XYZ file of C-alpha atoms in Angstrom:
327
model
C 0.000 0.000 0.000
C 2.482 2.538 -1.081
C 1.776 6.025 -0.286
C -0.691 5.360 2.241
C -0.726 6.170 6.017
C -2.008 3.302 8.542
C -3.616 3.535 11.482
C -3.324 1.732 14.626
C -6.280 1.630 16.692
C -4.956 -1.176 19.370
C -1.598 -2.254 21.204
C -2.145 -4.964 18.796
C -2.310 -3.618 15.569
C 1.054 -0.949 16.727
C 3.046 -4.449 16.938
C 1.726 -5.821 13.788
C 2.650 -2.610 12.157
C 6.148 -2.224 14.110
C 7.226 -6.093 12.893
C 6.137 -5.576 9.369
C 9.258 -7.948 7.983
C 9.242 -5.629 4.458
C 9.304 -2.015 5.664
C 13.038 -1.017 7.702
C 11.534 2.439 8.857
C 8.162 2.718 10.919
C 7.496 6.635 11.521
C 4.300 6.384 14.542
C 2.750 9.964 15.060
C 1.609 9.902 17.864
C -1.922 12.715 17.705
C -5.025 13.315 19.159
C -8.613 14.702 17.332
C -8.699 17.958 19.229
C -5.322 19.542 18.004
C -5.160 21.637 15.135
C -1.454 21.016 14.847
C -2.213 17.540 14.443
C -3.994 17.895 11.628
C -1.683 19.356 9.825
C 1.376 17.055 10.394
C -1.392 14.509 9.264
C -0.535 16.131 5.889
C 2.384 16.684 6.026
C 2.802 12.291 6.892
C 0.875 11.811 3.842
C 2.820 14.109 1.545
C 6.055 11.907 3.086
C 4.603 8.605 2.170
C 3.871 9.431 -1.163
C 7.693 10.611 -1.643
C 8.925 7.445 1.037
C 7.229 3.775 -0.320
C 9.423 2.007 1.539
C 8.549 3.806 4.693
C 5.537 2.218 7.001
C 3.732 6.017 8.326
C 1.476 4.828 11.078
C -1.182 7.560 13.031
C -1.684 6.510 16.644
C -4.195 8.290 18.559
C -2.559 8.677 21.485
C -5.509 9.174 24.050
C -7.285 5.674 22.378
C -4.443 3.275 23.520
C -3.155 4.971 26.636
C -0.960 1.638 27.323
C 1.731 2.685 24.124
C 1.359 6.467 25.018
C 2.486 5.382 28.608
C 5.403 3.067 27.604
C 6.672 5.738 25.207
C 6.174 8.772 27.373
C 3.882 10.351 25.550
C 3.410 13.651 26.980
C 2.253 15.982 24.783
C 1.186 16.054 21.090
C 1.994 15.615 18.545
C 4.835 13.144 18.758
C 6.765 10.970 16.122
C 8.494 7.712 17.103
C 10.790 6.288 14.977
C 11.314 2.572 14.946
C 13.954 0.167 12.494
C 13.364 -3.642 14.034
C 10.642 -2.742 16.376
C 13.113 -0.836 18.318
C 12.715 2.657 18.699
C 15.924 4.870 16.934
C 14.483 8.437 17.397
C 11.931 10.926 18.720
C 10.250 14.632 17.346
C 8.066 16.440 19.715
C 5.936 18.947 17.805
C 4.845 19.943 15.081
C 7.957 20.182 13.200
C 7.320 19.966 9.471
C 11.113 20.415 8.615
C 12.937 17.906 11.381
C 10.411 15.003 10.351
C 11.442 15.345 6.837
C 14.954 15.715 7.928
C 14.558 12.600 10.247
C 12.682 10.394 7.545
C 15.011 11.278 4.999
C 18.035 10.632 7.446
C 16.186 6.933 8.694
C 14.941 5.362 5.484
C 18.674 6.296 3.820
C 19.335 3.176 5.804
C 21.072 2.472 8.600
C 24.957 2.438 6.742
C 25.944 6.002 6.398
C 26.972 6.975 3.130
C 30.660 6.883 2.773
C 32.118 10.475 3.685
C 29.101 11.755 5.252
C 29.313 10.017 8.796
C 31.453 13.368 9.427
C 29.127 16.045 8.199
C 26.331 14.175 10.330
C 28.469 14.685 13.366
C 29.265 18.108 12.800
C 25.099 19.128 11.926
C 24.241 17.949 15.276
C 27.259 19.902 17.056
C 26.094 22.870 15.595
C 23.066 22.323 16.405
C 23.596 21.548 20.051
C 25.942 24.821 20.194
C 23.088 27.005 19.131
C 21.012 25.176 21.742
C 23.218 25.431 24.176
C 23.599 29.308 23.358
C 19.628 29.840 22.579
C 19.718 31.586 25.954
C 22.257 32.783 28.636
C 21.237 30.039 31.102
C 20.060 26.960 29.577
C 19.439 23.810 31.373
C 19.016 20.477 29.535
C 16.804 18.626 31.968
C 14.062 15.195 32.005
C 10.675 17.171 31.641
C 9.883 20.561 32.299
C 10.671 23.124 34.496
C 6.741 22.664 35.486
C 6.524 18.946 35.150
C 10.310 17.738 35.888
C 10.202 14.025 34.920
C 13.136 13.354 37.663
C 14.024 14.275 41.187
C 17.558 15.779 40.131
C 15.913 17.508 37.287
C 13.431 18.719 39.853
C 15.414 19.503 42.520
C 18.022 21.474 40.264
C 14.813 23.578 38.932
C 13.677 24.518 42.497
C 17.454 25.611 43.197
C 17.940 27.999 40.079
C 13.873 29.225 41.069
C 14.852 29.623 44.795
C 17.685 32.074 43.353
C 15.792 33.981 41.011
C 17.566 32.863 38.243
C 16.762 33.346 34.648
C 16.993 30.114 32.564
C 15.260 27.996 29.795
C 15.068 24.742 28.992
C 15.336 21.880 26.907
C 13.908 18.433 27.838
C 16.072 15.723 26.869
C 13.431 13.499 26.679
C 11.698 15.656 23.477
C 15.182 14.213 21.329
C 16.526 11.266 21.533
C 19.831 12.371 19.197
C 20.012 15.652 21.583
C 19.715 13.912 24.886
C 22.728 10.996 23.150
C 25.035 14.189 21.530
C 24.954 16.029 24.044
C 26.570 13.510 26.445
C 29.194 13.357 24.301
C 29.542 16.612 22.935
C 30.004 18.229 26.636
C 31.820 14.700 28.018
C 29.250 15.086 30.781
C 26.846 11.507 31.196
C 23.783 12.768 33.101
C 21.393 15.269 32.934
C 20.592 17.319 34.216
C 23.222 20.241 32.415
C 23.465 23.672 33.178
C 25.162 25.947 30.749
C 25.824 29.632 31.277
C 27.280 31.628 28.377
C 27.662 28.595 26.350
C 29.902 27.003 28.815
C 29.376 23.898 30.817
C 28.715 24.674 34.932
C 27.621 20.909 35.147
C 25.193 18.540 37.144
C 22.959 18.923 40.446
C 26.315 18.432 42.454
C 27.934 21.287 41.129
C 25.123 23.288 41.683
C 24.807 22.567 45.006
C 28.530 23.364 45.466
C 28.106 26.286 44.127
C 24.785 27.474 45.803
C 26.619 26.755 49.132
C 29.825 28.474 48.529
C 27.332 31.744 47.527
C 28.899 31.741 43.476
C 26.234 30.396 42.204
C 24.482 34.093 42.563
C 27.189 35.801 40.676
C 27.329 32.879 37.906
C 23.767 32.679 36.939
C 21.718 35.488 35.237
C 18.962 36.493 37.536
C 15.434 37.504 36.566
C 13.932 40.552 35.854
C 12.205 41.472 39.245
C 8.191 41.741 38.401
C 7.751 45.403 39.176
C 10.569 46.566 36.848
C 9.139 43.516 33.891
C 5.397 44.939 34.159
C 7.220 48.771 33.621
C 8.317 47.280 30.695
C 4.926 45.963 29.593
C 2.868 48.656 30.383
C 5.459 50.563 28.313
C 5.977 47.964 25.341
C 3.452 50.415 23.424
C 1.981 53.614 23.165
C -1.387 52.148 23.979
C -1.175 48.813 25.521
C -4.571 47.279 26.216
C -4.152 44.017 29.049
C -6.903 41.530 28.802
C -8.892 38.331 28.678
C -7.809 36.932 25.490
C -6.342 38.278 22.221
C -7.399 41.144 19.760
C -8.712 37.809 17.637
C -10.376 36.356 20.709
C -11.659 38.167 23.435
C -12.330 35.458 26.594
C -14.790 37.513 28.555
C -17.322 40.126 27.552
C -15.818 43.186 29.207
C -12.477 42.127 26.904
C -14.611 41.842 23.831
C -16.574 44.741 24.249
C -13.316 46.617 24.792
C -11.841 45.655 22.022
C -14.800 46.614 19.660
C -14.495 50.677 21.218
C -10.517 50.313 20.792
C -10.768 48.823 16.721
C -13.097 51.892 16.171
C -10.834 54.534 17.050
C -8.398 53.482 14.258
C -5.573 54.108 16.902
C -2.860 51.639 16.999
C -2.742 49.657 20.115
C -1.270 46.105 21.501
C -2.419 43.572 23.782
C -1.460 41.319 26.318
C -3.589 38.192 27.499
C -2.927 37.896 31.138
C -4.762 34.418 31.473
C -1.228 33.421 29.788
C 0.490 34.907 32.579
C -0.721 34.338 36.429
C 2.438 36.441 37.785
C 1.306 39.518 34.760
C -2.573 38.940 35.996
C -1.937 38.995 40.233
C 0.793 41.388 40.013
C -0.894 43.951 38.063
C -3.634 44.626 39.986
C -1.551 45.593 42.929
C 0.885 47.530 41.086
C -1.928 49.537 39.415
C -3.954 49.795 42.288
C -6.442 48.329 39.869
C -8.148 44.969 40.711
C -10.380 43.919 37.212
C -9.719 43.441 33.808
C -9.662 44.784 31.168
C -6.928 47.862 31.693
C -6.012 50.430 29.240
C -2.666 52.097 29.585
C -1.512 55.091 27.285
C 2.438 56.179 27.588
C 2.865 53.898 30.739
C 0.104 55.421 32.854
C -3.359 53.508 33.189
C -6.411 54.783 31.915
C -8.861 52.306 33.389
C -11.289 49.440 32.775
C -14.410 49.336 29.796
C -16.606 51.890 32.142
C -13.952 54.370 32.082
C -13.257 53.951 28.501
C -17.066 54.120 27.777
C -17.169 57.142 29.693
C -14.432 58.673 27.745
C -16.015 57.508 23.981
C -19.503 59.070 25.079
C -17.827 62.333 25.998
C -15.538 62.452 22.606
C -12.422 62.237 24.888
C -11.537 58.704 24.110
C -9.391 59.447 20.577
C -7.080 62.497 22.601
C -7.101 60.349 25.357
C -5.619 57.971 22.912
C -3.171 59.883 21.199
C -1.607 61.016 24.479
C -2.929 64.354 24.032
C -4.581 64.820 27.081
């Protein structure tokens, strides 16, 4: 069935499809019905097995047989699992059009590397695990995330750098199998969790707690922006900044969308921020503004009010000078 994409709606059927004796390469996506992005790398699998024959593509909805979710970590979708003689060889979390192309072209090449390319291999994935390492000034390669650590040391190194108000992201090992094997090598370090500043290697929990001890660990690690000084910045990211229940495309509560139908008919220019994205934004705000609802209109840094307020202003004709910071 060349071209085709299988499904596998049992435990049963994913092993009949995983021993298939003529296919080497069985790509799994992993997806469920209610994701958009799913949908799309549904496409983007069936565009691949037109181009792959040889290549068994396999849709798995992940939420039907919760036993191969579980034994695969499943976490999130969508994911692909790659298998060559039923054993798995590689993982994509995401919806990654690009790296599953890259991966399926890379698999179904066949397991001998071409002569003279086992060396430009290598030196794709250190460059790519330099820019990771470099994608921000702290960067911890850890099991999970910082929000759902999938080890104690992962976990306990997260509540460390948090306890110290230190600025990091992360990258779960678990998301990449050829990331969480390179990067062993790469930094000659054989655990995770890693913490990098500046591109360079500080190293595991134990160094961390060294460090934390000895009081360096504060001037090693880049703190975070205290709250008062990031929601400055906010308020002040544009001329008219409107904070609320949703987006400009999707207002979550009436107030918001009632708001934002006043704002788009004043032609002014303005930006938004959804603070249901953001539970430090959405507590700390009120307080700082002395202002305990939402929606809250801000012109030049300095808060206008809520929807009565703005009403009040549109009914009087002050809203647009109001707006253009001439009052």
């Amino acid at each position: 069935m060349a071209g085709a994409v299988a499904a596998a709606g049992s435990a049963e059927q994913f092993q009949q499809l995983l021993q298939r004796p003529d296919r080497s390469l069985v790509v799994v996506h992993f997806w469920a019905p209610w994701a958009p992005q799913c949908a799309q790398m549904n496409e983007v699998m069936a565009a691949l097995a037109q181009e792959h024959s040889q290549v068994t593509f396999v849709q798995l909805e992940a939420e039907a047989v919760p036993e191969v979710s579980e034994k695969y970590e499943i976490s999130s979708v969508p994911t692909f699992l790659f298998f060559k003689n039923s054993q798995k060889v590689d993982r994509l979390d995401g919806a990654h059009a690009p790296e599953l192309t890259q991966k399926v072209q890379r698999h179904a090449a066949g397991t001998a590397p071409v002569p003279g390319s086992g060396g430009s291999a290598k030196e794709e994935l250190h460059a790519r695990l330099r820019k990771l390492i470099n994608a921000a000034p702290c960067m911890l390669f850890m099991k999970g995330s910082p929000k759902e650590p999938r080890c104690g040391f992962s976990r306990q190194l997260v509540e460390i750098l948090s306890q110290h108000g230190v600025a990091f992201s992360s990258f779960d090992v678990f998301s990449d199998e050829e990331v969480r094997q390179g990067l062993k090598t790469f930094s000659n370090w054989p655990t995770y969790p890693q913490l990098y500043v500046a591109g360079e290697l500080i190293g595991g929990l134990d160094i961390v707690k060294e460090l934390e001890a000895s009081g360096e660990l504060d001037t090693i690690c880049p703190k975070a922006q205290k709250l008062e000084d990031r929601l400055k910045s906010l308020i002040n990211k544009a001329p008219v900044m409107l904070f609320m229940k949703g987006s400009k495309q999707v207002a979550k509560c009436g107030f918001s969308k009632q708001i934002i139908e006043i704002m788009n008919n004043t032609g002014v220019d303005y930006e938004t921020f959804d603070i249901l994205e953001d539970e430090e934004v959405r507590q700390g705000l009120k307080s700082f503004s002395n202002w305990p609802t939402y929606p809250q209109l801000y012109v030049k840094g300095e808060l206008v009010g809520g929807l009565d307020i703005v009403k009040e202003l549109k009914e009087s004709g002050e809203l647009l000078p109001v707006l253009k910071g001439e009052n």
